[in-house]
Amino acid sequence: MISKKVLLVGNFGVGKTSLIRRFVHNEFSEDYISTIGVRVSTKVIQTNKESLKLLIWDVAGTNGDQTVPKAYFLGASAAMFVFDLSREETYINIVKQIDMVKELSGLKNIVVIGNKRDLMTADKLHILLEKVDVTIDFITSAKENENVEDAFKLLGQQSLK
Amino acid sequence: MKNSPQDNLKKENRFELLRELLLEDDREKFNALSEEIVMREKVASRVDPLIDAKLNELRENFPVEFGEVITDTIKTQIRDSQDEVVDALYPIIGKLIKKAIVVEIKKLSDNINKSVKRTFSFKDYFKRKVSGVNEGDAALQDAFKPVLEEIFIIEKNSGILLGNRSTENIANKDMVSGMLTAIKSFAEDAFSKEGQDLEDIKFETFHITLYNFNTIYIAIAISGVQTLDFKEELNNKIHNFTEIIFDNRSNLENEKKLNKLIVEHLIEG
């Protein structure tokens, strides 16, 4: 089976760990878990051709205020940048943050996810999408299990490119 | 009826004539070949000394004529295959360094033996000489014999588990190897100077030794008390094992094959 390292990056509290919990364990914890440093999980997914084992590195603090060992980004085959749709501070510098992830990881494309759809009304979401300067690949809700599987599937496909 | 001598002579002439007729073509070919060989020998006797002289000249001037081209080619090859070169050199350099250290330790050991000989009684000295180890070490070895509990072969940057051997059933080995890599990266980033690798993680009676190579590292969890002999034997096994796996890098892409090599060279070897 092919194994690939993939990254999950984004500010504290945007729901990265919740997305992983939903994806890996298929359950959602209401407990707020602020990730410190990194947490590694694994999940086997099916691609068109074969099984793919994802080694998911949930990396914290990529907003520039925290220092994360650069080595966390090395050897990754794909990365997902997660921001919180309900908190502007998590996407206000999104272009800069994504560029930093690209620079550290050497990856050309990053999957962009707007999480916490369950906290947004349709109108608010519409206004927000106008503000964000990058293409968002999926709008997800870890709480309501919306688009989570598809987001990770895209991440898996990116890792094989 | 008996043949007369005239009859016999006539028969011989006839055979001679028949042979002439039958072998005429072959004789012509033979003569042509013979001439060609003679011609070649003549040419060779003139050309060979010239070729030998040219070859000698080339041999003498080879470094001047081709040195730069060959150096550039080797440099390009090394630059394009840095990982392979470094991995191939690691075990060899390791062995060379080890040999030097062993020589120095031997000298130190000889000095200690001289001191021991002077200091202790003949009876105690005799006991140690017979057993090969001192009594304290022997007692420790029996009580806390070192055991290789886990062996993980891990891709250095990604933390992907390439092969492993466990005595216990670890639930998620991939996650363990990923977290171990993350902890290693964190420790190296926080405490070490550039290029230094984390080599040991120690618990009370449990020890994780990390053998670092360019593209992979080997994590071995050992329980019990490690003696110098045990460490040296393990180092030898690691060097032999890495020589084998780096000799053919496809070993690192085949988990089953790698696991078999781990058993053969690190557990049973």
Coordinates of C-alpha atoms in Angstrom, one line a residue:
Chain A
M1 CA 0.0 0.0 0.0
I2 CA 1.3 3.5 -0.8
S3 CA 1.8 5.8 2.2
K4 CA 1.8 9.6 2.0
K5 CA 2.5 12.3 4.5
V6 CA -0.1 15.1 4.3
L7 CA -0.3 18.3 6.3
L8 CA -3.2 20.1 8.0
V9 CA -2.3 23.7 8.7
G10 CA -4.1 26.8 9.9
N11 CA -4.6 29.0 12.9
F12 CA -5.5 27.7 16.4
G13 CA -9.2 26.8 16.8
V14 CA -10.2 26.6 13.1
G15 CA -11.2 23.0 13.5
K16 CA -8.3 21.0 12.1
T17 CA -8.4 18.5 14.9
S18 CA -12.2 18.2 14.6
L19 CA -11.9 17.5 10.9
I20 CA -9.4 14.8 11.6
R21 CA -11.5 13.3 14.3
R22 CA -14.5 13.3 12.0
F23 CA -12.5 11.8 9.2
V24 CA -10.4 9.3 11.1
H25 CA -12.7 8.3 13.9
N26 CA -16.0 9.4 12.3
E27 CA -17.2 11.1 15.4
F28 CA -17.2 14.6 16.7
S29 CA -16.1 15.8 20.1
E30 CA -17.5 18.9 21.6
D31 CA -14.4 19.3 23.7
Y32 CA -12.3 22.1 22.4
I33 CA -8.8 20.8 21.8
S34 CA -6.2 23.3 21.1
T35 CA -3.4 21.5 19.3
I36 CA 0.1 22.2 20.5
G37 CA 2.9 21.5 18.0
V38 CA 1.7 18.6 16.0
R39 CA -0.4 15.5 16.1
V40 CA -0.1 12.6 13.7
S41 CA -3.0 10.4 12.7
T42 CA -3.4 7.8 10.0
K43 CA -6.3 6.9 7.7
V44 CA -6.5 4.5 4.8
I45 CA -8.6 5.8 1.9
Q46 CA -9.6 4.3 -1.4
T47 CA -8.5 6.0 -4.6
N48 CA -9.6 5.0 -8.0
K49 CA -6.8 2.5 -8.4
E50 CA -5.8 1.4 -4.9
S51 CA -5.7 1.9 -1.2
L52 CA -3.8 4.9 0.0
K53 CA -2.5 5.4 3.6
L54 CA -2.5 9.0 4.7
L55 CA -0.2 10.0 7.5
I56 CA -1.9 13.2 8.6
W57 CA 0.3 15.8 10.4
D58 CA -2.0 18.3 12.2
V59 CA 0.4 21.2 12.5
A60 CA -0.5 24.1 14.7
G61 CA 0.3 27.8 14.7
T62 CA 1.1 28.8 11.1
N63 CA -0.1 32.4 11.5
G64 CA 3.4 33.7 12.0
D65 CA 3.1 34.3 15.8
Q66 CA 4.1 30.8 16.7
T67 CA 7.3 29.1 15.6
V68 CA 6.8 25.5 14.4
P69 CA 9.8 23.3 13.5
K70 CA 10.3 23.6 9.8
A71 CA 11.0 19.9 9.7
Y72 CA 7.3 19.2 10.2
F73 CA 6.7 20.4 6.7
L74 CA 9.4 18.3 5.0
G75 CA 8.5 15.2 3.1
A76 CA 4.9 16.1 2.7
S77 CA 3.1 15.1 -0.5
A78 CA 0.1 17.4 0.0
A79 CA -1.3 20.0 2.4
M80 CA -4.6 21.3 3.5
F81 CA -5.0 24.9 4.8
V82 CA -8.0 25.2 7.1
F83 CA -9.6 28.5 8.1
D84 CA -12.6 29.3 10.3
L85 CA -15.4 30.8 8.2
S86 CA -16.8 32.6 11.3
R87 CA -13.5 34.2 12.4
E88 CA -12.0 36.8 10.0
E89 CA -8.6 36.7 11.7
T90 CA -8.1 33.2 10.4
Y91 CA -8.3 34.2 6.8
I92 CA -7.4 37.8 6.7
N93 CA -3.7 36.9 5.8
I94 CA -4.6 33.8 3.9
V95 CA -2.5 34.4 0.8
K96 CA 0.6 35.1 2.9
Q97 CA 0.0 32.1 5.1
I98 CA -0.5 29.7 2.1
D99 CA 2.6 31.1 0.5
M100 CA 4.5 30.3 3.7
V101 CA 3.2 26.7 3.7
K102 CA 4.2 26.4 0.1
E103 CA 7.7 27.7 0.9
L104 CA 8.2 25.5 3.9
S105 CA 6.8 22.3 2.3
G106 CA 8.0 22.9 -1.3
L107 CA 4.4 22.1 -2.5
K108 CA 2.9 23.9 -5.4
N109 CA -0.7 23.4 -4.6
I110 CA -2.5 23.6 -1.3
V111 CA -6.1 22.5 -0.7
V112 CA -8.0 25.3 0.9
I113 CA -10.9 24.5 3.3
G114 CA -13.3 26.9 5.0
N115 CA -14.6 25.1 8.1
K116 CA -17.4 25.6 10.6
R117 CA -20.2 26.0 7.9
D118 CA -22.7 25.2 10.7
L119 CA -22.0 28.6 12.3
M120 CA -22.7 30.6 9.1
T121 CA -26.0 31.8 7.5
A122 CA -26.2 31.7 3.7
D123 CA -26.0 35.5 3.5
K124 CA -23.0 35.7 5.7
L125 CA -21.3 33.0 3.8
H126 CA -22.0 34.8 0.5
I127 CA -20.4 38.0 1.8
L128 CA -17.4 36.1 3.2
L129 CA -16.7 34.4 -0.1
E130 CA -16.4 37.8 -1.8
K131 CA -13.7 38.8 0.8
V132 CA -11.4 35.7 0.6
D133 CA -8.6 36.2 -2.0
V134 CA -8.0 32.5 -2.8
T135 CA -10.0 29.7 -4.4
I136 CA -11.7 27.7 -1.7
D137 CA -11.8 24.0 -2.5
F138 CA -14.5 23.0 0.0
I139 CA -16.7 24.6 2.6
T140 CA -16.9 22.0 5.4
S141 CA -18.6 21.4 8.8
A142 CA -16.8 18.9 11.0
K143 CA -19.7 19.1 13.4
E144 CA -22.3 18.2 10.8
N145 CA -20.0 16.0 8.8
E146 CA -20.4 18.1 5.7
N147 CA -17.9 17.7 2.8
V148 CA -15.3 16.3 5.2
E149 CA -14.8 13.0 3.3
D150 CA -14.6 14.8 0.0
A151 CA -12.0 17.3 1.3
F152 CA -9.7 14.5 2.5
K153 CA -10.3 12.6 -0.7
L154 CA -9.1 15.7 -2.7
L155 CA -6.1 15.9 -0.3
G156 CA -5.3 12.2 -1.0
Q157 CA -5.6 12.8 -4.8
Q158 CA -3.2 15.8 -4.5
S159 CA -0.7 13.6 -2.6
L160 CA -0.5 11.2 -5.6
K161 CA 0.3 13.9 -8.1
Chain B
M1 CA 43.8 -62.0 -59.6
K2 CA 46.9 -60.0 -58.5
N3 CA 47.6 -56.4 -59.7
S4 CA 50.9 -55.8 -61.6
P5 CA 53.1 -52.8 -60.6
Q6 CA 52.1 -51.0 -63.8
D7 CA 48.5 -51.4 -62.9
N8 CA 49.1 -49.9 -59.5
L9 CA 51.1 -46.9 -61.1
K10 CA 48.2 -46.2 -63.5
K11 CA 45.7 -46.2 -60.6
E12 CA 47.8 -43.8 -58.5
N13 CA 48.1 -41.4 -61.5
R14 CA 44.4 -41.5 -61.9
F15 CA 43.8 -40.7 -58.2
E16 CA 46.4 -37.9 -58.4
L17 CA 44.5 -36.4 -61.4
L18 CA 41.1 -36.8 -59.6
R19 CA 42.5 -35.0 -56.5
E20 CA 43.9 -32.2 -58.7
L21 CA 40.5 -31.7 -60.3
L22 CA 38.5 -31.8 -57.0
L23 CA 40.7 -29.6 -54.9
E24 CA 41.6 -27.0 -57.4
D25 CA 39.1 -24.4 -56.0
D26 CA 40.2 -25.0 -52.4
R27 CA 43.8 -24.7 -53.3
E28 CA 43.2 -21.3 -54.8
K29 CA 41.3 -20.2 -51.7
F30 CA 44.1 -21.5 -49.5
N31 CA 46.7 -19.5 -51.5
A32 CA 44.6 -16.3 -51.3
L33 CA 44.2 -16.7 -47.5
S34 CA 47.8 -17.4 -47.1
E35 CA 48.7 -14.2 -49.0
E36 CA 46.2 -12.2 -46.9
I37 CA 47.8 -13.5 -43.7
V38 CA 51.2 -12.6 -44.9
M39 CA 50.0 -9.2 -45.9
R40 CA 48.4 -8.6 -42.5
E41 CA 51.5 -9.7 -40.7
K42 CA 53.5 -7.3 -42.8
V43 CA 51.1 -4.4 -42.0
A44 CA 50.9 -5.4 -38.4
S45 CA 54.7 -5.3 -38.0
R46 CA 54.6 -1.7 -39.2
V47 CA 51.4 -0.5 -37.5
D48 CA 51.7 -2.2 -34.1
P49 CA 54.7 -0.2 -32.9
L50 CA 52.8 3.0 -33.9
I51 CA 49.7 1.9 -32.0
D52 CA 51.7 0.9 -28.9
A53 CA 53.5 4.2 -29.0
K54 CA 50.1 6.0 -29.2
L55 CA 48.7 3.9 -26.4
N56 CA 51.7 4.7 -24.2
E57 CA 51.4 8.3 -24.9
L58 CA 47.7 8.3 -24.1
R59 CA 48.3 6.4 -20.9
E60 CA 50.9 8.9 -19.8
N61 CA 48.8 12.0 -20.8
F62 CA 45.4 10.6 -19.8
P63 CA 45.0 12.8 -16.7
V64 CA 45.9 15.9 -18.7
E65 CA 43.7 15.0 -21.7
F66 CA 40.7 13.6 -19.9
G67 CA 41.0 14.4 -16.2
E68 CA 38.9 17.5 -16.4
V69 CA 36.1 15.8 -18.3
I70 CA 36.0 12.8 -15.9
T71 CA 36.1 15.0 -12.8
D72 CA 33.1 17.0 -14.2
T73 CA 31.2 13.8 -15.0
I74 CA 31.8 12.4 -11.5
K75 CA 30.8 15.7 -9.9
T76 CA 27.6 15.8 -12.0
Q77 CA 26.8 12.2 -11.0
I78 CA 27.4 12.8 -7.3
R79 CA 25.4 16.0 -7.4
D80 CA 22.5 14.3 -9.2
S81 CA 22.6 11.2 -6.8
Q82 CA 23.5 12.8 -3.5
D83 CA 21.1 10.8 -1.4
E84 CA 22.4 7.5 -2.9
V85 CA 26.0 8.5 -2.4
V86 CA 25.5 9.7 1.2
D87 CA 23.6 6.5 2.1
A88 CA 26.2 4.3 0.5
L89 CA 29.0 6.1 2.3
Y90 CA 27.4 6.2 5.8
P91 CA 28.0 2.5 6.6
I92 CA 31.5 2.6 5.2
I93 CA 32.5 5.8 7.1
G94 CA 30.8 4.4 10.2
K95 CA 32.9 1.3 10.0
L96 CA 36.2 3.2 9.5
I97 CA 35.4 5.4 12.5
K98 CA 34.4 2.4 14.5
K99 CA 37.6 0.6 13.7
A100 CA 39.6 3.6 14.9
I101 CA 37.6 3.8 18.1
V102 CA 38.0 0.1 18.7
V103 CA 41.8 0.4 18.4
E104 CA 41.7 3.3 20.9
I105 CA 39.4 1.4 23.3
K106 CA 41.7 -1.6 23.0
K107 CA 44.6 0.6 24.1
L108 CA 42.6 1.9 27.0
S109 CA 41.4 -1.6 27.9
D110 CA 45.1 -2.7 28.0
N111 CA 46.0 0.1 30.3
I112 CA 43.1 -0.7 32.6
N113 CA 44.1 -4.4 32.6
K114 CA 47.6 -3.4 33.6
S115 CA 46.2 -1.3 36.5
V116 CA 43.9 -4.1 37.5
K117 CA 46.7 -6.6 37.5
R118 CA 48.7 -4.4 39.8
T119 CA 45.8 -3.5 42.1
F120 CA 43.8 -6.7 42.7
S121 CA 44.8 -10.1 44.0
F122 CA 45.7 -13.0 41.7
K123 CA 42.6 -14.9 42.7
D124 CA 40.2 -12.1 41.7
Y125 CA 42.1 -11.4 38.5
F126 CA 42.0 -15.1 37.6
K127 CA 38.2 -15.2 38.1
R128 CA 37.7 -12.2 35.8
K129 CA 40.1 -13.6 33.2
V130 CA 38.2 -16.9 33.1
S131 CA 34.7 -15.4 32.8
G132 CA 35.8 -12.6 30.4
V133 CA 33.7 -10.1 32.3
N134 CA 33.8 -8.6 35.7
E135 CA 31.5 -10.1 38.4
G136 CA 29.3 -7.0 38.6
D137 CA 28.7 -6.9 34.8
A138 CA 28.0 -10.7 34.8
A139 CA 25.4 -10.3 37.6
L140 CA 23.8 -7.3 35.8
Q141 CA 23.7 -9.1 32.5
D142 CA 21.8 -12.1 34.0
A143 CA 19.3 -9.9 35.8
F144 CA 18.6 -7.3 33.1
K145 CA 19.4 -9.0 29.8
P146 CA 18.8 -6.5 27.0
V147 CA 16.0 -7.3 24.6
L148 CA 15.1 -5.7 21.2
E149 CA 11.5 -4.9 21.8
E150 CA 10.7 -2.8 18.7
I151 CA 12.5 -2.1 15.5
F152 CA 11.2 0.7 13.2
I153 CA 12.7 1.7 9.9
I154 CA 11.3 5.2 9.2
E155 CA 11.6 7.6 6.3
K156 CA 13.3 10.6 7.7
N157 CA 11.3 13.6 6.7
S158 CA 7.8 12.2 6.2
G159 CA 7.8 9.8 9.2
I160 CA 6.4 7.1 7.0
L161 CA 7.0 3.6 8.4
L162 CA 8.9 1.5 5.8
G163 CA 9.4 -1.6 7.8
N164 CA 9.2 -2.9 11.4
R165 CA 9.5 -5.8 13.8
S166 CA 7.7 -5.8 17.2
T167 CA 7.5 -8.2 20.1
E168 CA 4.3 -6.4 21.3
N169 CA 1.2 -5.7 19.4
I170 CA 1.3 -1.9 18.9
A171 CA -2.1 -0.6 17.8
N172 CA -1.1 1.9 15.2
K173 CA 2.5 1.6 14.2
D174 CA 2.2 4.3 11.5
M175 CA 1.0 6.8 14.0
V176 CA 3.8 5.9 16.4
S177 CA 6.4 6.3 13.7
G178 CA 4.9 9.6 12.7
M179 CA 4.8 10.9 16.2
L180 CA 8.3 9.7 16.9
T181 CA 9.5 11.6 13.8
A182 CA 7.6 14.7 15.0
I183 CA 9.2 14.4 18.5
K184 CA 12.6 13.9 16.9
S185 CA 12.1 17.0 14.7
F186 CA 10.9 19.0 17.6
A187 CA 13.9 18.0 19.8
E188 CA 16.4 18.7 17.0
D189 CA 14.8 22.0 16.2
A190 CA 14.7 23.1 19.9
F191 CA 18.0 21.8 21.2
S192 CA 20.5 20.8 18.6
K193 CA 22.8 22.8 16.4
E194 CA 22.4 22.5 12.6
G195 CA 22.9 19.0 11.3
Q196 CA 22.7 17.2 14.7
D197 CA 20.4 14.3 15.1
L198 CA 18.5 13.0 18.2
E199 CA 20.1 9.6 19.0
D200 CA 18.6 8.5 22.3
I201 CA 15.4 8.6 24.2
K202 CA 15.7 7.1 27.6
F203 CA 13.1 5.9 30.1
E204 CA 14.0 4.2 33.4
T205 CA 14.6 0.7 32.0
F206 CA 13.6 1.3 28.5
H207 CA 15.8 2.9 25.8
I208 CA 15.0 4.1 22.3
T209 CA 18.1 4.3 20.2
L210 CA 17.9 6.2 16.9
Y211 CA 20.4 5.4 14.1
N212 CA 20.3 8.3 11.7
F213 CA 21.1 8.0 8.0
N214 CA 20.5 10.5 5.1
T215 CA 17.0 9.4 4.0
I216 CA 15.9 7.1 6.8
Y217 CA 16.4 6.5 10.5
I218 CA 16.2 3.2 12.5
A219 CA 14.5 3.4 15.9
I220 CA 15.2 0.5 18.2
A221 CA 13.4 0.2 21.5
I222 CA 15.5 -1.9 23.9
S223 CA 14.5 -3.1 27.4
G224 CA 17.0 -4.2 30.0
V225 CA 20.6 -3.1 30.7
Q226 CA 22.8 -2.6 27.7
T227 CA 26.4 -3.7 28.1
L228 CA 29.2 -2.4 25.9
D229 CA 29.4 -5.8 24.2
F230 CA 25.7 -5.7 23.4
K231 CA 26.0 -2.1 22.0
E232 CA 29.0 -3.0 19.9
E233 CA 27.2 -6.1 18.5
L234 CA 24.1 -4.1 17.7
N235 CA 26.2 -1.4 16.0
N236 CA 27.8 -4.1 13.8
K237 CA 24.5 -5.5 12.9
I238 CA 23.1 -2.1 12.0
H239 CA 26.1 -1.3 9.8
N240 CA 25.8 -4.7 8.0
F241 CA 22.0 -4.3 7.7
T242 CA 22.2 -0.7 6.3
E243 CA 24.9 -1.8 3.8
I244 CA 22.5 -4.4 2.5
I245 CA 19.5 -2.2 2.3
F246 CA 21.3 0.8 0.7
D247 CA 23.1 -1.5 -1.8
N248 CA 19.7 -2.1 -3.3
R249 CA 17.3 0.8 -2.5
S250 CA 14.3 -1.1 -3.8
N251 CA 14.5 -2.9 -0.4
L252 CA 13.1 0.2 1.2
E253 CA 10.1 0.2 -1.1
N254 CA 9.0 -3.4 -0.2
E255 CA 7.7 -3.7 3.3
K256 CA 7.6 -7.5 3.4
K257 CA 11.1 -7.8 2.1
L258 CA 12.4 -5.2 4.5
N259 CA 10.7 -6.9 7.5
K260 CA 12.4 -10.2 6.4
L261 CA 15.8 -8.5 6.3
I262 CA 15.2 -7.0 9.7
V263 CA 14.6 -10.5 11.1
E264 CA 17.6 -12.0 9.3
H265 CA 20.1 -9.3 10.1
L266 CA 19.0 -7.6 13.3
I267 CA 17.1 -10.3 15.2
E268 CA 18.7 -13.6 14.2
G269 CA 21.9 -12.3 12.6

